[in-house]
Each structure stands twice: as C-alpha cells, then as structure tokens.
Tab-separated table of C-alpha atoms in Angstrom:
chain	number	residue	atom	x	y	z
E	485	ALA	CA	65.058	107.437	80.777
E	486	GLN	CA	68.288	108.957	79.260
E	487	THR	CA	70.423	107.131	77.200
E	488	VAL	CA	73.667	107.789	75.545
E	489	THR	CA	75.230	106.343	71.999
E	490	GLN	CA	78.669	106.535	70.708
E	491	SER	CA	78.330	104.966	67.251
E	492	GLN	CA	81.928	104.309	66.753
E	493	PRO	CA	83.434	101.431	68.572
E	494	GLU	CA	87.049	102.004	67.561
E	495	MET	CA	89.024	104.681	66.462
E	496	SER	CA	92.316	105.360	65.129
E	497	VAL	CA	94.524	108.531	64.745
E	498	GLN	CA	98.243	108.983	63.722
E	499	GLU	CA	100.163	110.704	66.039
E	500	ALA	CA	100.015	114.515	66.212
E	501	GLU	CA	96.939	114.183	64.025
E	502	THR	CA	93.161	115.537	65.275
E	503	VAL	CA	90.696	113.067	65.867
E	504	THR	CA	86.909	113.389	66.729
E	505	LEU	CA	85.083	110.811	68.969
E	506	SER	CA	81.109	111.127	68.392
E	507	CYS	CA	78.360	111.129	70.935
E	508	THR	CA	74.553	111.606	71.032
E	509	TYR	CA	72.194	111.393	73.850
E	510	ASP	CA	68.376	111.417	74.600
E	511	THR	CA	66.578	113.249	77.557
E	512	SER	CA	63.544	115.339	78.299
E	513	GLU	CA	65.198	117.200	81.011
E	514	SER	CA	66.419	120.634	80.143
E	515	ASP	CA	69.542	120.785	82.609
E	516	TYR	CA	72.042	118.665	82.816
E	517	TYR	CA	75.756	117.525	82.413
E	518	LEU	CA	77.918	116.097	79.888
E	519	PHE	CA	81.217	114.319	80.584
E	520	TRP	CA	84.153	112.496	78.673
E	521	TYR	CA	85.938	110.110	80.539
E	522	LYS	CA	89.036	108.215	79.719
E	523	GLN	CA	89.849	104.855	80.925
E	524	PRO	CA	93.674	103.893	79.512
E	525	PRO	CA	94.395	99.948	79.424
E	526	SER	CA	94.565	98.513	83.010
E	527	ARG	CA	94.586	102.109	84.358
E	528	GLN	CA	91.963	104.230	86.189
E	529	MET	CA	89.130	106.061	84.869
E	530	ILE	CA	89.878	110.021	84.701
E	531	LEU	CA	87.614	112.869	83.427
E	532	VAL	CA	88.676	114.466	80.506
E	533	ILE	CA	86.266	117.380	80.212
E	534	ARG	CA	82.741	118.396	81.438
E	535	GLN	CA	80.098	120.603	79.892
E	536	GLU	CA	76.957	122.135	81.565
E	537	ALA	CA	74.011	122.188	79.400
E	538	TYR	CA	73.042	125.565	80.150
E	539	LYS	CA	76.471	127.326	78.725
E	540	GLN	CA	76.390	127.876	75.343
E	541	GLN	CA	80.311	127.963	74.887
E	542	ASN	CA	81.963	124.619	74.440
E	543	ALA	CA	84.210	123.624	76.908
E	544	THR	CA	88.064	123.203	76.638
E	545	GLU	CA	90.606	121.714	78.376
E	546	ASN	CA	94.103	121.880	76.391
E	547	ARG	CA	94.098	119.974	73.763
E	548	PHE	CA	90.896	118.165	74.270
E	549	SER	CA	87.517	120.412	73.382
E	550	VAL	CA	83.918	119.419	72.833
E	551	ASN	CA	81.511	120.458	70.299
E	552	PHE	CA	78.027	120.633	71.918
E	553	GLN	CA	75.009	120.960	70.042
E	554	LYS	CA	72.250	120.950	72.294
E	555	ALA	CA	69.344	121.189	69.982
E	556	ALA	CA	70.691	117.858	67.842
E	557	LYS	CA	71.269	116.537	71.310
E	558	SER	CA	75.287	115.856	70.512
E	559	PHE	CA	78.432	116.289	72.316
E	560	SER	CA	81.592	115.173	70.516
E	561	LEU	CA	85.071	115.135	71.628
E	562	LYS	CA	87.830	116.836	69.748
E	563	ILE	CA	91.602	115.785	70.308
E	564	SER	CA	94.233	117.623	68.758
E	565	ASP	CA	97.877	117.003	68.164
E	566	SER	CA	96.972	113.270	69.412
E	567	GLN	CA	99.793	111.575	71.731
E	568	LEU	CA	100.408	108.227	72.115
E	569	GLY	CA	99.171	108.345	75.615
E	570	ASP	CA	96.075	109.174	74.591
E	571	ALA	CA	94.931	105.843	73.782
E	572	ALA	CA	92.181	104.317	75.768
E	573	MET	CA	88.667	103.657	75.806
E	574	TYR	CA	86.724	106.858	76.003
E	575	PHE	CA	83.338	107.053	77.409
E	576	CYS	CA	80.671	109.789	76.688
E	577	ALA	CA	78.400	110.402	80.143
E	578	TYR	CA	75.112	111.999	80.897
E	579	ARG	CA	74.044	113.117	84.386
E	580	GLY	CA	70.826	115.029	85.016
E	581	ARG	CA	71.256	118.213	87.206
E	582	PHE	CA	68.305	117.170	89.543
E	583	THR	CA	67.832	113.783	89.094
E	584	GLY	CA	70.538	112.417	91.473
E	585	ASN	CA	73.590	110.996	91.441
E	586	MET	CA	73.531	108.598	88.515
E	587	LEU	CA	75.628	108.833	85.491
E	588	THR	CA	74.410	107.412	82.287
E	589	PHE	CA	77.590	106.131	80.157
E	590	GLY	CA	77.570	105.718	76.417
E	591	GLY	CA	79.004	102.194	75.409
E	592	GLY	CA	82.643	103.712	74.893
E	593	THR	CA	85.218	104.090	72.039
E	594	ARG	CA	88.332	102.524	71.867
E	595	LEU	CA	91.246	104.835	70.586
E	596	MET	CA	94.240	103.470	69.128
E	597	VAL	CA	97.093	106.000	68.293
E	598	LYS	CA	99.306	105.017	65.739
E	599	PRO	CA	102.905	106.071	65.783
Y	12	ASP	CA	95.039	113.767	98.195
Y	13	THR	CA	92.633	113.392	95.254
Y	14	GLU	CA	93.189	109.519	95.170
Y	15	VAL	CA	90.286	106.683	95.785
Y	16	THR	CA	92.161	103.407	96.408
Y	17	GLN	CA	90.715	99.769	96.210
Y	18	THR	CA	92.096	96.613	97.727
Y	19	PRO	CA	92.745	93.975	96.446
Y	20	LYS	CA	93.972	94.988	92.913
Y	21	HIS	CA	92.964	91.248	91.888
Y	22	LEU	CA	90.800	88.503	93.585
Y	23	VAL	CA	90.133	85.140	92.927
Y	24	MET	CA	87.147	83.137	94.384
Y	25	GLY	CA	85.114	79.956	94.114
Y	26	MET	CA	81.264	80.278	94.279
Y	27	THR	CA	80.968	79.235	98.324
Y	28	ASN	CA	83.683	81.776	99.422
Y	29	LYS	CA	83.024	85.083	101.197
Y	30	LYS	CA	85.183	87.947	100.406
Y	31	SER	CA	85.120	91.769	100.737
Y	32	LEU	CA	86.404	94.360	98.318
Y	33	LYS	CA	87.507	97.842	100.008
Y	34	CYS	CA	87.262	101.580	98.942
Y	35	GLU	CA	88.975	104.498	100.684
Y	36	GLN	CA	89.020	108.257	99.835
Y	37	HIS	CA	90.100	111.084	101.819
Y	38	MET	CA	89.132	113.969	99.836
Y	39	GLY	CA	86.086	114.696	102.270
Y	40	HIS	CA	83.680	113.393	99.575
Y	41	ARG	CA	80.184	112.359	101.183
Y	42	ALA	CA	78.683	110.283	98.184
Y	43	MET	CA	80.377	106.680	97.191
Y	44	TYR	CA	79.888	104.440	94.337
Y	45	TRP	CA	80.074	100.910	93.384
Y	46	TYR	CA	80.163	100.268	89.661
Y	47	LYS	CA	80.720	96.997	87.672
Y	48	GLN	CA	82.330	96.777	84.220
Y	49	LYS	CA	82.732	93.890	82.092
Y	50	ALA	CA	85.597	93.907	79.414
Y	51	LYS	CA	84.462	96.472	76.750
Y	52	LYS	CA	81.751	97.613	78.276
Y	53	PRO	CA	80.732	100.716	80.099
Y	54	PRO	CA	80.657	100.719	84.027
Y	55	GLU	CA	77.016	99.940	85.332
Y	56	LEU	CA	75.881	101.544	88.563
Y	57	MET	CA	75.210	98.962	91.309
Y	58	PHE	CA	75.100	100.866	94.567
Y	59	VAL	CA	75.191	104.724	95.773
Y	60	TYR	CA	75.910	105.736	99.470
Y	61	SER	CA	75.246	109.350	100.127
Y	62	TYR	CA	76.136	110.677	103.846
Y	63	GLU	CA	76.736	107.044	104.838
Y	64	LYS	CA	73.168	106.100	103.531
Y	65	LEU	CA	72.440	103.815	100.896
Y	66	SER	CA	70.493	105.970	98.489
Y	67	ILE	CA	70.434	103.607	95.397
Y	68	ASN	CA	70.299	100.341	94.778
Y	69	GLU	CA	70.439	99.100	91.168
Y	70	SER	CA	68.358	95.937	91.668
Y	71	VAL	CA	71.460	94.228	92.708
Y	72	PRO	CA	71.393	90.241	94.051
Y	73	SER	CA	71.572	90.257	97.582
Y	74	ARG	CA	74.954	88.306	97.220
Y	75	PHE	CA	76.366	91.566	96.839
Y	76	SER	CA	76.166	93.656	100.120
Y	77	PRO	CA	77.585	96.647	100.543
Y	78	GLU	CA	78.665	98.700	103.729
Y	79	CYS	CA	79.473	102.351	104.297
Y	80	PRO	CA	81.030	102.084	107.819
Y	81	ASN	CA	82.060	106.092	107.775
Y	82	SER	CA	82.549	108.792	105.093
Y	83	SER	CA	86.037	107.505	103.826
Y	84	LEU	CA	84.965	103.770	103.502
Y	85	LEU	CA	83.214	101.686	101.226
Y	86	ASN	CA	83.050	98.069	101.224
Y	87	LEU	CA	81.323	95.294	98.878
Y	88	HIS	CA	80.765	92.033	100.862
Y	89	LEU	CA	80.672	89.294	98.332
Y	90	HIS	CA	79.059	85.836	99.036
Y	91	ALA	CA	78.188	82.961	96.754
Y	92	LEU	CA	78.934	84.672	93.681
Y	93	GLN	CA	78.396	82.963	90.123
Y	94	PRO	CA	81.028	82.962	87.571
Y	95	GLU	CA	79.136	85.566	85.300
Y	96	ASP	CA	79.935	88.073	88.479
Y	97	SER	CA	83.430	88.275	86.956
Y	98	ALA	CA	84.307	91.679	86.149
Y	99	LEU	CA	86.116	94.782	87.317
Y	100	TYR	CA	84.603	96.218	90.306
Y	101	LEU	CA	85.237	100.038	90.462
Y	102	CYS	CA	84.308	102.403	93.266
Y	103	ALA	CA	84.117	106.147	92.738
Y	104	SER	CA	83.417	109.199	95.173
Y	105	SER	CA	82.208	112.634	94.614
Y	106	GLN	CA	81.946	115.700	96.990
Y	107	ASP	CA	78.195	115.186	97.469
Y	108	SER	CA	75.262	114.055	95.130
Y	109	GLY	CA	74.873	116.908	92.850
Y	110	GLY	CA	74.606	116.841	89.186
Y	111	ASP	CA	77.726	118.869	88.269
Y	112	ASN	CA	80.209	117.028	90.930
Y	113	GLU	CA	82.838	115.056	89.337
Y	114	GLN	CA	83.234	111.825	90.314
Y	115	PHE	CA	86.649	109.954	90.893
Y	116	PHE	CA	87.455	106.709	90.103
Y	117	GLY	CA	89.462	104.098	91.672
Y	118	PRO	CA	91.786	102.040	90.106
Y	119	GLY	CA	89.386	98.725	90.200
Y	120	THR	CA	89.347	95.150	91.865
Y	121	ARG	CA	89.300	92.737	89.039
Y	122	LEU	CA	87.368	89.561	90.460
Y	123	THR	CA	87.237	85.926	89.118
Y	124	VAL	CA	84.712	83.547	90.203
Y	125	LEU	CA	85.800	79.668	89.554
C-alpha cells in the first residue's frame, strides 16, 4: 500500500519570503501522479500543482514549484513571495496511474503567513 | 462551470434522524467521490462512483448510504449516525477514473451528530 508522509505539522513564513513544505511517499509502482492541494480555513480544497512521475522536469505554477526527487521518493512544495492568502492546510497526495481513483493523502501541513 | 456544489452547508442531526447530503456538478465529470474529513486531518475516502456505478466502498458502515441518481448528482443518505460521525463531508468529481484527472472538491457539509 502507498503511504504519504508530511513531517511538518505546522510551518510559518514571513510575507514575501519563501517556504518549502516537505512530502515523502512510499510506493512500489513505477508510474504515478503527485499532487499538492490547498485547503484554506472554511474554504474549498483546490489543486495547487501536480507532477507526473515519468516527467523529470519539476512542475511550476506561478509562485508554486516542486522539487521532485523520484529516487528519494520526495516531493516538496516551494512557495515563493508568500502572500497572506497562502495561509492554509496543504496536503500532499499520491495517485497510482493504473490503480484507479484513489488519492492517498499525507497528514497535512498548516502554513501560517506572518504580515 | 468548474464548480462542485454541496448542500446543506451545515447540518445538525440526532442519532435517530434520517437526512441526506447532496452534491452536484455540471462539468460533465463521470467520477464522483465522497470523503469524510475530521478536524486537522486529511480527507478519508468513503465511496467512489464511476459512470453512475459504485466502484469503491471503503468499508463504510451501512448507516451511510450513497446514491448516484444521474451523472451530475451524488447523494449521501444518513441514518442512525453516531456522534463520532460528526465531521466535514466532502464531495469531489473528476473527468473519469484515470490517474491524472484532477479531482475538484466541493466546499463540504459540516455535520454534527448530537
């Protein structure tokens, strides 16, 4: 079975600074997808960024980028120029390419942004 | 329309009540999901519907009964719940059951069982 681990229950960052959230996973599959989801307080969970395991290039979406290390099974999220609106729970998630619909979530990291 | 809607936003029910949660999407998605989320925890998958057929039931107690009347609607019928069932219930949808298909989440129904 796949597992996803987020070792930082809470992180804080100063506005305009950069922060990195960690995620490691364990799988025996060779082809899969990795996601970072953001869940602001009392608001909808939204997809921040996704990475396909067969792509070596790290995904980037504006201020959000990932550092995907397949051999190390590591998938960290870097948020640059942090904004107050980035404050949220962030969940790392795994989904096997051929193992159906199931997302396996990590335990989450609560990010606080200080003005 | 890239939205998943859920009603009601909040629900308080007694252990003997029967109630239903409703989820709707108009993105033409053929896979729909129910998740349960406790405070400060990740979502836990409960059920998956694929092309209106139940494809995954994660050993959920029978007091939770899902229903998919059509490709746009997903219901979760609740009966004889326990206080520990109090949680945020999230609905999600995706284009189909493929691995890279993004799941779009609704805002959730916050359920309190007294």
